[in-house]
Coordinates of C-alpha atoms and ligand atoms in Angstrom, one line a residue:
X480 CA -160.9 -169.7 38.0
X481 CA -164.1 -166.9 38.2
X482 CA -164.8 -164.2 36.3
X483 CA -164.3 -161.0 37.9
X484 CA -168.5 -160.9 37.3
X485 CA -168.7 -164.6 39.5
X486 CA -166.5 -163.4 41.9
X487 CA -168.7 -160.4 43.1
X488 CA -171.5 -162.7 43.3
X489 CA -169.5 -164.9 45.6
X490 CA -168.3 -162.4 48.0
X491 CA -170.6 -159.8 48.2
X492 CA -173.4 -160.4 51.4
X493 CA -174.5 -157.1 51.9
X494 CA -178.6 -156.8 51.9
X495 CA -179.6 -157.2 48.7
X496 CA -176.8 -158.7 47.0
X497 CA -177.4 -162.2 45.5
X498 CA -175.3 -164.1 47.9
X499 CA -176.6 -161.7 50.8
X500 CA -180.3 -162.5 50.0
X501 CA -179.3 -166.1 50.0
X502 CA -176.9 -166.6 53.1
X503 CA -180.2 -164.7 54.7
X504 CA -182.2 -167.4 54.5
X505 CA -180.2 -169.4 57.3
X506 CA -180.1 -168.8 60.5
X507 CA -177.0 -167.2 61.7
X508 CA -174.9 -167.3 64.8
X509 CA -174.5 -164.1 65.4
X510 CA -172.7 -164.2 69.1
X511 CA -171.3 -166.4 71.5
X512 CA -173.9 -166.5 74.7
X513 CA -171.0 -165.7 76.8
X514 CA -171.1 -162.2 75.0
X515 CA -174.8 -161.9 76.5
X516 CA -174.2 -163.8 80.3
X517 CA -177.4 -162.2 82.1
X518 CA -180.7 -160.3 81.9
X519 CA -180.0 -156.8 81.7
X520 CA -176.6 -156.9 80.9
X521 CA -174.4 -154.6 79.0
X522 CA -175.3 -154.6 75.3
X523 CA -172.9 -155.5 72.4
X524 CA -172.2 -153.9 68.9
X525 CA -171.7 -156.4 66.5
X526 CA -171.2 -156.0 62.6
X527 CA -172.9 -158.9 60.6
X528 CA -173.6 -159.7 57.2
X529 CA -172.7 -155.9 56.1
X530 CA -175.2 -154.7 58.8
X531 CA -174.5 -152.5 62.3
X532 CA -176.5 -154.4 64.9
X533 CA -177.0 -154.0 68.8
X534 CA -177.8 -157.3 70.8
X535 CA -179.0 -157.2 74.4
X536 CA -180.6 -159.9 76.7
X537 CA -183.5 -157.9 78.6
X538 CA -184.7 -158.0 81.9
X539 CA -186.9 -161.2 80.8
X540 CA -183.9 -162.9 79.6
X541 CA -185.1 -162.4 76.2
X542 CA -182.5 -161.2 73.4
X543 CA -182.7 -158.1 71.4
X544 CA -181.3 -157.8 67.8
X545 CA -181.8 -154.5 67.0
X546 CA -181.0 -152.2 63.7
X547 CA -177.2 -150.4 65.9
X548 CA -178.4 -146.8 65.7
X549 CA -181.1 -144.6 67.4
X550 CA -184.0 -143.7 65.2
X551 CA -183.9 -140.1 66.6
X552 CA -179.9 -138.9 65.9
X553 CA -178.3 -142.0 64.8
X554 CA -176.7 -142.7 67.8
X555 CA -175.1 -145.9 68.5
X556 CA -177.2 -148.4 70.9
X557 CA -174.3 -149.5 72.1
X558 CA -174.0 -146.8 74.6
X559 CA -177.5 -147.0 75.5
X560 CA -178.6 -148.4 79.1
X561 CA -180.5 -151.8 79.4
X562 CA -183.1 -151.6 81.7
X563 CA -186.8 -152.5 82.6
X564 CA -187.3 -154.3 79.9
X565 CA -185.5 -152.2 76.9
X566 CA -182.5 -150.5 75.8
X567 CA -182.7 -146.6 76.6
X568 CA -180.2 -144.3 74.1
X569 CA -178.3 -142.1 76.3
X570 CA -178.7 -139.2 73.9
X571 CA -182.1 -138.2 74.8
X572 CA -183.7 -141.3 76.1
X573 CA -185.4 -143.0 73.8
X574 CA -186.2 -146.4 74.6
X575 CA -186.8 -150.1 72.6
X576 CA -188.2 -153.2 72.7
X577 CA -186.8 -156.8 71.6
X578 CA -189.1 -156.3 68.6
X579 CA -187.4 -152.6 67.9
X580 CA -190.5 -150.6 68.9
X581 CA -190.0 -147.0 70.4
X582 CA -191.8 -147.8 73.7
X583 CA -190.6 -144.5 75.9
X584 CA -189.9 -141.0 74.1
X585 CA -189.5 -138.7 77.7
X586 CA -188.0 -135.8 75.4
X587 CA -191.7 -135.5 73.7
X588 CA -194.9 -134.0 75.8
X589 CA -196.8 -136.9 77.3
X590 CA -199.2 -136.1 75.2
X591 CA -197.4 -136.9 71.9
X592 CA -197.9 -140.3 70.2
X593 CA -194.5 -139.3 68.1
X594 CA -193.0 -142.8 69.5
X595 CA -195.5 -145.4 68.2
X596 CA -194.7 -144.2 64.6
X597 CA -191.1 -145.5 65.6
X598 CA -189.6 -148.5 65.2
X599 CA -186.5 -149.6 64.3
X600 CA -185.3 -153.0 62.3
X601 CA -185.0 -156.0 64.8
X602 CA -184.2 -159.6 63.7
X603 CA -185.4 -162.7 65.7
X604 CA -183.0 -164.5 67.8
X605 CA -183.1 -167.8 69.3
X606 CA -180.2 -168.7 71.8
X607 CA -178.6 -172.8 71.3
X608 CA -175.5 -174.6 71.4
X609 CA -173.7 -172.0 72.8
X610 CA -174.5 -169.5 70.6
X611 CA -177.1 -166.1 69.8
X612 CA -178.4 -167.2 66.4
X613 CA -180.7 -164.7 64.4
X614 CA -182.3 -165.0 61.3
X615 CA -182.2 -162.3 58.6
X616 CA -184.4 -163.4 55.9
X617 CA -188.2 -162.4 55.3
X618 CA -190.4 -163.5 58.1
X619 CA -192.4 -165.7 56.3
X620 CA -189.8 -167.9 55.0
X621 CA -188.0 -168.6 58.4
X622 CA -187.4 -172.3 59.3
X623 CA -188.5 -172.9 62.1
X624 CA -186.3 -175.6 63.5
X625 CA -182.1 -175.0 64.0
X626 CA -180.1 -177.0 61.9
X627 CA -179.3 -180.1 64.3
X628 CA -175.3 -180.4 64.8
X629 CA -174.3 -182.5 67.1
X630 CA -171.9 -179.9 68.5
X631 CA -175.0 -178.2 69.3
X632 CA -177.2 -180.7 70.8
X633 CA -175.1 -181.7 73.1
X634 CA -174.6 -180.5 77.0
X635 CA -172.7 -177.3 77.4
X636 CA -170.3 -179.1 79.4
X637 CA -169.7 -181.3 76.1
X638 CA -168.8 -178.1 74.4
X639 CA -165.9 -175.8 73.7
X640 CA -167.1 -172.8 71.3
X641 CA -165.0 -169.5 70.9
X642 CA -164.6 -167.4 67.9
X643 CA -162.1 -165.2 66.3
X644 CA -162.0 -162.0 63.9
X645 CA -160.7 -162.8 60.8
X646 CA -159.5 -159.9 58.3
X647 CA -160.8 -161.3 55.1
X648 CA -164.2 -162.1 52.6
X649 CA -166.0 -165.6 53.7
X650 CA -165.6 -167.1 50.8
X651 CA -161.8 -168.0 50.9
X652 CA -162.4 -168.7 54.8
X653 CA -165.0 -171.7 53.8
X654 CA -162.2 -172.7 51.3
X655 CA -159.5 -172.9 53.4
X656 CA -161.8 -175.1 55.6
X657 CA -162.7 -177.8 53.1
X658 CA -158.9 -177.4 51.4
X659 CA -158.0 -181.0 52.6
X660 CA -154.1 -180.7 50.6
X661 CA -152.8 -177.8 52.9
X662 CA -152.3 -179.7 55.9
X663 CA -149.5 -181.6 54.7
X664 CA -148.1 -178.3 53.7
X665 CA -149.5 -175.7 55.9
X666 CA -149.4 -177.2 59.1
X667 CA -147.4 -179.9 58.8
X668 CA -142.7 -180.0 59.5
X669 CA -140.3 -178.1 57.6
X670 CA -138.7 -179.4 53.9
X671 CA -137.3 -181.5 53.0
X672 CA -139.5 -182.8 55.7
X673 CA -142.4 -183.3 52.6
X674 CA -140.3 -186.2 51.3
X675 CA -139.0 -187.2 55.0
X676 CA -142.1 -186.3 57.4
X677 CA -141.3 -185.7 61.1
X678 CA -142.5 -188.3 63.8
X679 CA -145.8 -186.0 64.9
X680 CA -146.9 -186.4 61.4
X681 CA -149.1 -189.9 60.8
X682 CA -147.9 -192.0 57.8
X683 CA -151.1 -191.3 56.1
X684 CA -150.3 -187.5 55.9
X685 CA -147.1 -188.2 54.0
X686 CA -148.5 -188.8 50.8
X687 CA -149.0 -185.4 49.9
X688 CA -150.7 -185.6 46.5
X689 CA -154.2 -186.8 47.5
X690 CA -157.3 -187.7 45.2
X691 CA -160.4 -186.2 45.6
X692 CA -164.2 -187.0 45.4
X693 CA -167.0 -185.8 46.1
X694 CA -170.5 -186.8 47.4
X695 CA -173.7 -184.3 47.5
X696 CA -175.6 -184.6 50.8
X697 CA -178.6 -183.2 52.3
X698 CA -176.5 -181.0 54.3
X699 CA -174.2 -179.6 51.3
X700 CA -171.3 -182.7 50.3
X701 CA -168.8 -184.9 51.6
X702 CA -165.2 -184.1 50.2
X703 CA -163.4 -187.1 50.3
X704 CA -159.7 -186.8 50.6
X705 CA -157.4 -190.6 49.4
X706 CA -154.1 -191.2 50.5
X707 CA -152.7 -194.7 49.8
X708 CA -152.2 -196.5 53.1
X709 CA -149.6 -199.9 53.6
X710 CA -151.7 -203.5 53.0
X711 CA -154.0 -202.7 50.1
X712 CA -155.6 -200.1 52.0
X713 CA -156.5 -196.5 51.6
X714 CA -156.7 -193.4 54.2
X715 CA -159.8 -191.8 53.7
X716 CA -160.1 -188.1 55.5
X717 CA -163.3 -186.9 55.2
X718 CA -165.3 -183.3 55.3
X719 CA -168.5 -182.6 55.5
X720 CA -169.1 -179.2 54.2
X721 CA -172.6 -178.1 55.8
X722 CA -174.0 -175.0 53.5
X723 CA -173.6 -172.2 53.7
X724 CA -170.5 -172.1 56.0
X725 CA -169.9 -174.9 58.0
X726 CA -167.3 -177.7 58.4
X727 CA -166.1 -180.2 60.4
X728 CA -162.3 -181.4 60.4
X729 CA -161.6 -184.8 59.9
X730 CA -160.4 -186.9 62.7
X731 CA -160.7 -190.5 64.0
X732 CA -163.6 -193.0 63.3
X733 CA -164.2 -194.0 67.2
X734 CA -168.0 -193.4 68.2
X735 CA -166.9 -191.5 71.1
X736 CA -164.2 -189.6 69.8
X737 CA -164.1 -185.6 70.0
X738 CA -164.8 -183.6 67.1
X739 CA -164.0 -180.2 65.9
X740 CA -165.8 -177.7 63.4
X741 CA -165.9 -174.1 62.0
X742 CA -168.6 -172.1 60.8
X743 CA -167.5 -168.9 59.1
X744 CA -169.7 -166.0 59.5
X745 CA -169.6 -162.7 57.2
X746 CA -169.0 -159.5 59.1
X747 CA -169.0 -157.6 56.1
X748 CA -167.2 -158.4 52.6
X749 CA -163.4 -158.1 53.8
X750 CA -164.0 -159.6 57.6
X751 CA -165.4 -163.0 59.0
X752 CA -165.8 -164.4 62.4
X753 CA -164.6 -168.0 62.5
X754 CA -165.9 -169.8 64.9
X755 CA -164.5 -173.2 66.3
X756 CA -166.7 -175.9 68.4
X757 CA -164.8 -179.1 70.0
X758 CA -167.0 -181.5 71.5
X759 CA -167.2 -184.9 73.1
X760 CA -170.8 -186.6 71.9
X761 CA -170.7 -188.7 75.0
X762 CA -168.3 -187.1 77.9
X763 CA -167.9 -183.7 79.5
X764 CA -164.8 -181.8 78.1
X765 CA -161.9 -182.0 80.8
X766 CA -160.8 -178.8 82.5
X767 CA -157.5 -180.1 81.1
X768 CA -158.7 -181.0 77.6
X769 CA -160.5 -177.2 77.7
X770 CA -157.5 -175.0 79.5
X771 CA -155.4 -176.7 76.7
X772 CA -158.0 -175.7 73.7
X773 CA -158.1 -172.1 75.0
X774 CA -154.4 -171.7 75.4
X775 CA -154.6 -171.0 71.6
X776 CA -152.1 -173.3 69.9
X777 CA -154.8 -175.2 67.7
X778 CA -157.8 -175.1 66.1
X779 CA -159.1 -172.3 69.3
X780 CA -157.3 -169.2 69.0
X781 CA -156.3 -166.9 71.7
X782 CA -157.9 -164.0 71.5
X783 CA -158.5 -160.1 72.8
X784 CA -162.0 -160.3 73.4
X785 CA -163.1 -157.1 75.2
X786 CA -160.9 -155.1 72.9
X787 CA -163.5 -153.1 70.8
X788 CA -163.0 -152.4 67.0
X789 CA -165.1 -149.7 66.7
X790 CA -163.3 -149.2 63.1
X791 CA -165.9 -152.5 62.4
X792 CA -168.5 -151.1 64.9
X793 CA -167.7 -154.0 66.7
X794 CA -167.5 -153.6 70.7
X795 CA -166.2 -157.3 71.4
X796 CA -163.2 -157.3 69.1
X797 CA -162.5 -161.1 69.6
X798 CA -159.2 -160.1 67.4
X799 CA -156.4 -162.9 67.8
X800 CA -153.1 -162.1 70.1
X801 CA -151.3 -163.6 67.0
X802 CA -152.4 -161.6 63.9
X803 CA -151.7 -159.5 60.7
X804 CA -150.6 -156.4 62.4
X805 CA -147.7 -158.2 64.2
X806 CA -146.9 -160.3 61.8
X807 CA -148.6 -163.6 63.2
X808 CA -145.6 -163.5 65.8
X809 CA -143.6 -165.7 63.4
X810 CA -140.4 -167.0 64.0
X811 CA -138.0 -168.0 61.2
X812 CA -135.8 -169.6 63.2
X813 CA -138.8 -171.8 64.2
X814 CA -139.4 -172.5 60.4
X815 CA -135.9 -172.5 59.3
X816 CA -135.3 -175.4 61.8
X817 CA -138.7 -177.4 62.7
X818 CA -142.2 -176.0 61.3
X819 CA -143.3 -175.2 57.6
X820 CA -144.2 -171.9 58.6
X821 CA -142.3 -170.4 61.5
X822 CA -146.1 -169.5 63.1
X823 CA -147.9 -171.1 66.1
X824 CA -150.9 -172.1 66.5
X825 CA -153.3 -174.0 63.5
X826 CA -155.9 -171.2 62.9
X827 CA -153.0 -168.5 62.8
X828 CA -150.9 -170.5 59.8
X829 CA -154.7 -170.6 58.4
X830 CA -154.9 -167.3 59.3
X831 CA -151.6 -165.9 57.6
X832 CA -152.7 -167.0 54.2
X833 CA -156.4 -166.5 54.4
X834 CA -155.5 -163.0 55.2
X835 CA -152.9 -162.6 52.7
X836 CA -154.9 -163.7 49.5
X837 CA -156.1 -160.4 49.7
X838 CA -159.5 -159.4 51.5
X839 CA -160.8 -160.7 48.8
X840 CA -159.6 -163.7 46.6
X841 CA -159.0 -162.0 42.9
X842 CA -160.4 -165.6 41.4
X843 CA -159.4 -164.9 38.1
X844 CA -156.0 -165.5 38.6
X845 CA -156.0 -168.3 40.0
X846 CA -154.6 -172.0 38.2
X847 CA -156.8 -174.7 40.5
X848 CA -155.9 -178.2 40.1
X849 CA -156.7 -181.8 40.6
X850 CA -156.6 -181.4 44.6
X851 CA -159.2 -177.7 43.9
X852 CA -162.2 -180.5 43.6
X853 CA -163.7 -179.3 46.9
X854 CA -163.2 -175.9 46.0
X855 CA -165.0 -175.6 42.8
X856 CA -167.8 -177.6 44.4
X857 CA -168.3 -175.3 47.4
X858 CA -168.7 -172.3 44.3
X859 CA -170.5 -174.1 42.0
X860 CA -173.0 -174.5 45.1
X861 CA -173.2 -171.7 46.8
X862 CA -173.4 -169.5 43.5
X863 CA -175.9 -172.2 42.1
X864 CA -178.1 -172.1 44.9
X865 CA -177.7 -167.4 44.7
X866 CA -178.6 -167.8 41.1
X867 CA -181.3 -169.9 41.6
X868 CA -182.9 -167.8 44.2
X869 CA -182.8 -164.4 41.8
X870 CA -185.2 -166.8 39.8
X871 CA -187.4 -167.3 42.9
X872 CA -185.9 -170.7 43.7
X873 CA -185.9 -171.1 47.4
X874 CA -182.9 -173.0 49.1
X875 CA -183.5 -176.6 50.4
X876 CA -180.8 -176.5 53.2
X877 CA -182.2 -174.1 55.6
X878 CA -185.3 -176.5 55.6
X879 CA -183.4 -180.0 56.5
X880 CA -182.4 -179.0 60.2
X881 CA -181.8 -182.7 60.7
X882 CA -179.7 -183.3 58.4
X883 CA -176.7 -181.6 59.8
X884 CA -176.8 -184.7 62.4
X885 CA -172.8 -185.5 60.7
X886 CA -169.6 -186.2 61.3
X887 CA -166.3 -186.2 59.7
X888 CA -164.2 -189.0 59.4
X889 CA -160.6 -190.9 59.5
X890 CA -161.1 -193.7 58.4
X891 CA -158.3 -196.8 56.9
X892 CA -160.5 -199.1 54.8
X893 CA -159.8 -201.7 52.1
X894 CA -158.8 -200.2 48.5
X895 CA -162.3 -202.1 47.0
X896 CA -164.7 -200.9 49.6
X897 CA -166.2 -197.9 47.9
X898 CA -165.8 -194.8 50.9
X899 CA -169.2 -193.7 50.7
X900 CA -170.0 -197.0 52.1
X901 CA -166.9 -197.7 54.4
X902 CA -167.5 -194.4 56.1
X903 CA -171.3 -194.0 56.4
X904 CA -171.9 -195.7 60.3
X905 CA -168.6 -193.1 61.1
X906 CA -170.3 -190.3 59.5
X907 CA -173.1 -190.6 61.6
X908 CA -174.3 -188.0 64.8
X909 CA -174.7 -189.8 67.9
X910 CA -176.4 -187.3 70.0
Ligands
FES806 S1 -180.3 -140.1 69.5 FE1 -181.2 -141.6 70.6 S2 -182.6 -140.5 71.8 FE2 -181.7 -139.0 70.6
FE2_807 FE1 -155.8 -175.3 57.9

């Protein structure tokens, strides 16, 4: 439980909030590279952390993140044409630079030096692992090295990476990622199917009260989740949580295995984009394996991406097919006769409650129990490290790239082998 006081410091990321100024000091993925394909392309609005942005890749295949408005009349860059080396507002044609300077002002006399008193806010952008990343934070303090996932590092053909719009505050997004007790629930068969699990569901899932622990890492912590398995063993699942917004599901211990992961990044308080990475550390993904991700029905979601949401000032609306206006397409015959919730598709069930907690989780009326561990660590964290920084404490993560070289884990290990050590070699990056 918050106070109303800790829950505003949570959830609010717009410049100059506490958690704002923090999250800042990461770098961010901003876009998917497939929103930004070639060199003088059309430019995207995109809303992030609270803040209207334009992103373009110039003619030297060099991306812009730019302040999304027109220093002249406030018009939005989105409509503005990307040429020679700038993007050109339409209005009245003035024209900027990657860095945001005013470089051409043809409504002025020639003689006027009006334009190089303009400039507008830009953000630098590197482009890696799929993704546009930017980093929002003062200059000075700006790591200069990525932080090293192994979804990231490895070939693009090793690589699925999509993103959807979610309606609701980060926070409760991270939370539902690192909430290890739902999926016995959540995305798991229909009662009395708890106490009588269907055949898709693996013994260790059926004990649904799991312990918790948890281990602080370089990268953020380990939640451990421990289910009793047959033979004086136990099931470990384990989830690295990756500050400020990263997971990775857990799954499987083999060195080859794929992997999956979120990151959840703010649009503004009351909308997220989630995005989902699947990769194979040492194979290229199947055209099988990746026409079966993007079909929707797991952790990938199918999505409208060209639909703008200009409501956002968003022009690649990303929104899911499956979503709160439509009522996540469920089908109560579906959960009356085989599926706890009647919805298809992982991230939707996610989404139907992430969504329906309210934009924003009202944390002070909530009970958390034994299986919250996770939960209340993430917080204590996050608001930790916010606090800190309003005392002029900088942030550690954003300056130990390396690592975030981790895995999650599935692992089955003897009941006196402690899981910090039976999981470790898993828990490792290969690439
Ligand atoms: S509003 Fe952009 S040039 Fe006038
Ligand atoms: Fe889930």
């Amino acid at each position: 439980m918050l106070s109303e006081h800790d829950n505003e410091l949570l959830t609010r990321i717009g410049p100059g909030t506490p958690m704002g100024t923090l999250l800042r000091r990461f770098w961010i993925p901003v876009l998917l590279t497939e929103e930004l394909p070639e060199p003088d392309g059309e430019p995207v609005a995109v809303r992030i952390m609270g803040e209207d942005l334009v992103a373009y890749k110039d003619t030297n295949g060099k991306v812009g993140l730019l302040d999304g408005y027109c220093a002249h009349r406030h018009a939005h860059l989105y409509w503005s044409r990307n040429e020679e080396c700038g993007l050109r507002c339409t209005y009245h044609g003035w024209k900027y630079d990657t860095e945001g300077n005013c470089i051409d002002m043809p409504n002025e006399p020639a003689e006027s030096n009006f334009k190089d008193k303009i400039k507008i806010n830009s953000y630098p952008t590197r482009e890696w692992g799929g993704a546009i990343w930017a980093y929002m934070g003062p200059p000075e303090l700006m790591p200069p090295e990525l932080p090293q996932f192994e979804w990231a590092r490895v070939a693009d053909n090793q690589r699925i990476i999509t993103k959807r719009l979610q309606e609701s505050n980060w926070a409760q997004a991270v939370e539902g990622g690192i909430d290890s007790s739902h999926i016995s629930f959540l995305h798991g068969g229909k009662p009395p199917a708890i106490a009588n699990l269907p055949e898709n569901q693996t013994v260790s899932t059926r004990d649904t009260s799991p312990r918790f622990w948890i281990s602080h890492r370089d990268f953020g912590f380990a939640a451990a989740a421990r289910r009793n398995a047959p033979e004086e063993q136990y099931y470990w699942r384990i989830t690295p949580y990756l500050a400020p917004w990263y997971t990775i599901i857990p799954g499987g211990a083999a060195e080859n295995r794929s992997l999956s992961g979120h990151a959840w990044v703010p649009i503004d308080d009351t909308h997220v984009f989630t995005f989902t990475m699947t990769w194979n550390p040492s194979r290229p993904i199947t055209d099988e394996e990746r026409e079966t991700h993007l079909k929707g029905f797991g952790v990938h979601t199918e999505v409208d991406k060209v639909m703008p949401r200009w409501e956002l000032k968003i022009s690649n609306g990303y929104t899911p097919i499956r979503n709160m206006s439509n009522n996540y397409m469920v089908d109560f015959e579906e959960r009356r006769l085989r599926t706890f919730t009647g919805i298809k598709g992982i991230s939707e069930q996610d989404m139907s409650i992430q969504e329906s907690m309210w934009p924003m989780v009202p944390r002070w009326k909530e009970h958390l129990g034994t299986t919250d561990k996770a939960i209340i660590e993430f917080r204590k964290l996050v608001m930790g490290m916010a606090r800190d920084l309003l005392e002029g404490k900088e942030p550690e993560f954003p300056h130990t790239p390396d690592a975030y070289r981790v895995r999650s884990a599935a692992v089955t290990i003897g009941r006196d082998i402690a899981w910090e050590e039976g999981s470790a070699e898993v828990m490792k990056a290969r690439v």
